[in-house]
Short mmCIF file of C-alpha atoms in Angstrom, two decimals:
data_model
loop_
_atom_site.label_atom_id
_atom_site.label_comp_id
_atom_site.label_asym_id
_atom_site.label_seq_id
_atom_site.Cartn_x
_atom_site.Cartn_y
_atom_site.Cartn_z
CA GLU A 281 -24.78 28.22 -36.26
CA THR A 282 -22.93 26.07 -33.58
CA GLY A 283 -26.07 24.28 -32.20
CA VAL A 284 -25.49 25.75 -28.88
CA THR A 285 -28.25 27.91 -27.65
CA GLN A 286 -28.47 30.30 -24.76
CA SER A 287 -31.46 32.02 -23.02
CA PRO A 288 -32.41 34.62 -22.40
CA THR A 289 -30.73 36.94 -25.06
CA HIS A 290 -31.13 40.13 -22.99
CA LEU A 291 -31.66 40.48 -19.11
CA ILE A 292 -31.96 43.62 -16.99
CA LYS A 293 -31.48 43.12 -13.21
CA THR A 294 -30.99 45.60 -10.15
CA ARG A 295 -28.03 45.37 -7.85
CA GLY A 296 -28.53 42.68 -5.16
CA GLN A 297 -30.82 40.50 -7.32
CA GLN A 298 -30.26 36.96 -8.43
CA VAL A 299 -30.03 35.73 -12.01
CA THR A 300 -30.09 32.36 -13.96
CA LEU A 301 -28.79 32.04 -17.35
CA ARG A 302 -29.33 28.87 -19.42
CA CYS A 303 -27.32 27.02 -22.05
CA SER A 304 -28.10 24.01 -24.20
CA SER A 305 -25.21 22.28 -25.41
CA GLN A 306 -24.52 20.91 -29.02
CA SER A 307 -25.81 17.41 -29.39
CA GLY A 308 -23.38 14.88 -27.75
CA HIS A 309 -21.16 17.38 -26.13
CA ASN A 310 -20.68 16.55 -22.53
CA THR A 311 -18.64 19.52 -21.27
CA VAL A 312 -19.76 23.11 -20.88
CA SER A 313 -17.76 26.06 -20.15
CA TRP A 314 -18.95 29.58 -19.04
CA TYR A 315 -17.13 32.94 -19.95
CA GLN A 316 -17.82 36.51 -18.90
CA GLN A 317 -17.16 39.22 -21.46
CA ALA A 318 -17.11 42.79 -20.22
CA LEU A 319 -17.67 45.55 -22.79
CA GLY A 320 -14.39 46.02 -25.07
CA GLN A 321 -12.57 43.07 -23.38
CA GLY A 322 -11.90 39.35 -24.24
CA PRO A 323 -13.88 36.55 -22.59
CA GLN A 324 -12.82 35.43 -19.16
CA PHE A 325 -13.27 31.92 -18.01
CA ILE A 326 -15.71 31.38 -15.02
CA PHE A 327 -15.99 27.38 -14.81
CA GLN A 328 -16.30 24.34 -16.61
CA TYR A 329 -18.68 21.34 -16.01
CA TYR A 330 -18.11 17.75 -17.18
CA ARG A 331 -20.60 15.03 -16.41
CA GLU A 332 -22.51 17.28 -13.95
CA GLU A 333 -19.36 18.02 -11.80
CA GLU A 334 -17.51 21.38 -11.65
CA ASN A 335 -14.07 20.78 -13.53
CA GLY A 336 -12.10 23.90 -13.06
CA ARG A 337 -12.93 27.38 -12.06
CA GLY A 338 -11.42 30.74 -12.86
CA ASN A 339 -11.01 33.85 -10.66
CA PHE A 340 -14.59 34.37 -9.72
CA PRO A 341 -16.21 34.67 -6.40
CA PRO A 342 -18.48 32.02 -4.99
CA ARG A 343 -21.64 33.83 -5.78
CA PHE A 344 -21.07 32.69 -9.29
CA SER A 345 -22.31 29.01 -9.28
CA GLY A 346 -23.45 26.49 -11.90
CA LEU A 347 -25.11 23.33 -12.47
CA GLN A 348 -24.97 20.75 -15.39
CA PHE A 349 -27.89 18.42 -16.17
CA PRO A 350 -28.04 14.77 -17.18
CA ASN A 351 -28.78 15.94 -20.71
CA TYR A 352 -25.59 18.12 -20.51
CA SER A 353 -27.56 21.56 -20.49
CA SER A 354 -26.17 24.02 -18.00
CA GLU A 355 -27.24 26.98 -15.77
CA LEU A 356 -25.12 29.89 -14.39
CA ASN A 357 -26.38 31.47 -11.44
CA VAL A 358 -25.27 34.83 -10.02
CA ASN A 359 -26.20 35.88 -6.60
CA ALA A 360 -26.03 39.41 -5.11
CA LEU A 361 -25.58 41.06 -8.44
CA GLU A 362 -23.25 43.97 -8.63
CA LEU A 363 -22.91 46.61 -11.31
CA ASP A 364 -19.62 45.14 -12.49
CA ASP A 365 -21.51 42.02 -13.43
CA SER A 366 -22.97 43.64 -16.38
CA ALA A 367 -21.42 41.71 -19.38
CA LEU A 368 -22.09 39.26 -22.12
CA TYR A 369 -22.08 35.68 -20.77
CA LEU A 370 -21.05 33.14 -23.19
CA CYS A 371 -21.31 29.31 -22.81
CA ALA A 372 -19.28 26.75 -24.95
CA SER A 373 -19.86 23.31 -25.34
CA SER A 374 -17.32 20.44 -26.37
CA LEU A 375 -16.59 16.98 -26.19
CA ALA A 376 -14.07 16.02 -23.43
CA GLY A 377 -10.79 15.62 -24.82
CA ALA A 378 -11.58 17.72 -27.85
CA ASP A 379 -9.75 21.04 -28.36
CA THR A 380 -12.54 22.98 -30.17
CA GLN A 381 -15.25 24.63 -28.15
CA TYR A 382 -18.43 25.71 -29.73
CA PHE A 383 -19.92 29.03 -28.48
CA GLY A 384 -23.44 30.04 -27.99
CA PRO A 385 -24.72 33.61 -28.91
CA GLY A 386 -24.53 34.77 -25.42
CA THR A 387 -26.80 36.55 -22.83
CA ARG A 388 -26.45 40.14 -22.26
CA LEU A 389 -26.93 40.98 -18.68
CA THR A 390 -27.29 44.55 -17.54
CA VAL A 391 -27.25 45.35 -13.67
CA LEU A 392 -28.68 48.76 -12.71
CA SER B 198 -7.07 37.97 -16.02
CA GLN B 199 -6.19 38.23 -19.80
CA GLN B 200 -3.28 35.94 -20.94
CA GLY B 201 -1.64 38.50 -23.07
CA GLU B 202 -2.12 41.32 -25.69
CA GLU B 203 -3.29 41.54 -29.25
CA ASP B 204 -1.77 43.96 -31.58
CA PRO B 205 -3.19 46.17 -33.07
CA GLN B 206 -6.23 46.85 -31.10
CA ALA B 207 -7.96 48.07 -34.19
CA LEU B 208 -7.20 47.77 -37.84
CA SER B 209 -8.77 49.37 -40.76
CA ILE B 210 -8.17 48.32 -44.38
CA GLN B 211 -9.69 48.25 -47.79
CA GLU B 212 -11.37 45.21 -49.30
CA GLY B 213 -8.65 42.99 -51.04
CA GLU B 214 -5.91 43.91 -48.74
CA ASN B 215 -4.26 41.49 -46.26
CA ALA B 216 -4.92 41.91 -42.55
CA THR B 217 -2.51 40.83 -39.81
CA MET B 218 -3.12 40.49 -36.30
CA ASN B 219 -0.60 39.69 -33.51
CA CYS B 220 -0.97 37.92 -30.21
CA SER B 221 1.41 37.61 -27.40
CA TYR B 222 0.87 35.31 -24.43
CA LYS B 223 2.65 34.78 -21.11
CA THR B 224 2.70 31.10 -20.03
CA SER B 225 3.53 27.84 -21.94
CA ILE B 226 0.50 26.36 -23.90
CA ASN B 227 -0.83 23.25 -25.46
CA ASN B 228 -2.56 25.00 -28.31
CA LEU B 229 -3.64 28.45 -29.42
CA GLN B 230 -6.96 29.13 -31.19
CA TRP B 231 -8.35 32.23 -32.90
CA TYR B 232 -11.96 33.25 -32.88
CA ARG B 233 -14.14 35.83 -34.57
CA GLN B 234 -16.92 37.74 -32.89
CA ASN B 235 -19.49 39.78 -34.79
CA SER B 236 -21.22 42.76 -33.18
CA GLY B 237 -20.69 41.36 -29.63
CA ARG B 238 -22.57 38.02 -30.04
CA GLY B 239 -21.08 34.47 -29.87
CA LEU B 240 -17.61 33.59 -30.77
CA VAL B 241 -16.84 31.54 -33.93
CA HIS B 242 -13.89 29.29 -34.05
CA LEU B 243 -11.50 29.85 -36.88
CA ILE B 244 -8.36 27.94 -36.45
CA LEU B 245 -6.35 26.08 -33.96
CA ILE B 246 -2.51 25.48 -33.85
CA ARG B 247 -0.90 23.20 -31.54
CA SER B 248 2.32 24.01 -29.55
CA ASN B 249 4.44 21.65 -31.94
CA GLU B 250 3.15 23.26 -35.06
CA ARG B 251 4.60 26.49 -36.61
CA GLU B 252 2.20 27.23 -39.24
CA LYS B 253 -1.30 26.40 -40.37
CA HIS B 254 -3.68 27.32 -43.28
CA SER B 255 -7.32 27.27 -43.60
CA GLY B 256 -8.84 28.96 -46.62
CA ARG B 257 -7.84 32.43 -46.59
CA LEU B 258 -6.47 32.07 -43.01
CA ARG B 259 -2.77 31.64 -42.06
CA VAL B 260 -1.78 31.28 -38.53
CA THR B 261 1.85 31.12 -37.20
CA LEU B 262 3.21 30.30 -33.77
CA ASP B 263 6.33 31.14 -32.25
CA THR B 264 6.61 29.41 -29.00
CA SER B 265 10.02 30.80 -28.23
CA LYS B 266 8.77 34.28 -28.37
CA LYS B 267 5.25 33.29 -27.04
CA SER B 268 3.58 34.90 -30.13
CA SER B 269 1.13 34.09 -32.90
CA SER B 270 -0.14 35.93 -35.85
CA LEU B 271 -3.24 35.68 -37.93
CA LEU B 272 -3.22 36.58 -41.51
CA ILE B 273 -6.45 36.90 -43.53
CA THR B 274 -5.80 37.31 -47.28
CA ALA B 275 -7.75 39.18 -49.86
CA SER B 276 -10.12 40.47 -47.09
CA ARG B 277 -13.89 41.11 -47.72
CA ALA B 278 -16.26 43.54 -46.10
CA ALA B 279 -17.76 40.38 -44.35
CA ASP B 280 -14.58 39.91 -42.46
CA THR B 281 -15.32 42.90 -40.45
CA ALA B 282 -15.45 41.70 -36.82
CA SER B 283 -13.48 41.39 -33.63
CA TYR B 284 -10.75 38.71 -33.62
CA PHE B 285 -9.57 37.09 -30.41
CA CYS B 286 -6.60 34.73 -29.76
CA ALA B 287 -7.14 32.09 -27.03
CA THR B 288 -4.57 30.08 -25.32
CA ASP B 289 -5.20 26.43 -23.90
CA ALA B 290 -2.38 25.75 -21.35
CA GLY B 291 -3.22 21.96 -21.15
CA GLY B 292 -2.82 19.92 -18.14
CA THR B 293 -5.04 20.62 -15.36
CA SER B 294 -6.02 23.80 -17.31
CA TYR B 295 -7.12 21.81 -20.32
CA GLY B 296 -10.04 23.27 -22.12
CA LYS B 297 -10.02 26.45 -19.94
CA LEU B 298 -9.30 29.01 -22.58
CA THR B 299 -7.53 32.31 -21.83
CA PHE B 300 -8.40 35.06 -24.39
CA GLY B 301 -6.62 38.28 -25.40
CA GLN B 302 -8.44 41.62 -25.54
CA GLY B 303 -9.00 41.31 -29.23
CA THR B 304 -8.30 43.20 -32.54
CA ILE B 305 -11.28 45.11 -33.98
CA LEU B 306 -10.96 44.61 -37.83
CA THR B 307 -12.94 46.98 -40.18
CA VAL B 308 -12.72 46.18 -43.90
CA HIS B 309 -14.21 48.99 -46.16
CA PRO B 310 -15.82 48.06 -49.47
#
């Protein structure tokens, strides 16, 4: 167990809807990163938050947005869901400047 | 986009045998990390090797890094059925990309009892 939790575990949405995924960091970690993992693929970096500010973004459209809260927990929001958004969404927490990231169990999103 | 490729895509061995997985990447790196994933769940960090290191050990794991060839290998010795999982390499380019990991597509390892 890494101490990183995510909710919900599974989620089913329909195309065009909006979704919010949540992540609680490991205690004391001030950096959160989000990754999308399509079936059979490796994770792809979405964005990272450090002290409530976005600190780098991967090749994802603006309908993917995030928040980090003062307690370092985080949300990933996806608007106008598309079928290709179906994936496992992973968050990872770390201390700024530390190399190792600790991943949560993921949220499985299915878009119908 | 994926940083590189992992080889083989799938590996099937008997308990007690060694398993070797390879990873190639495209750009210069600050460090390279290996992760394990069981049944499509969260990733577990296994080992990290920095760009100025050539080899690193942790228990039954041995990682090598060849920055001139932009490649790494992960060796699991005396494998166990519990090692059955997907294994991913991830690179950290450092600089402004520090902490933004780029993953390979993974190797599926099956260890038969």
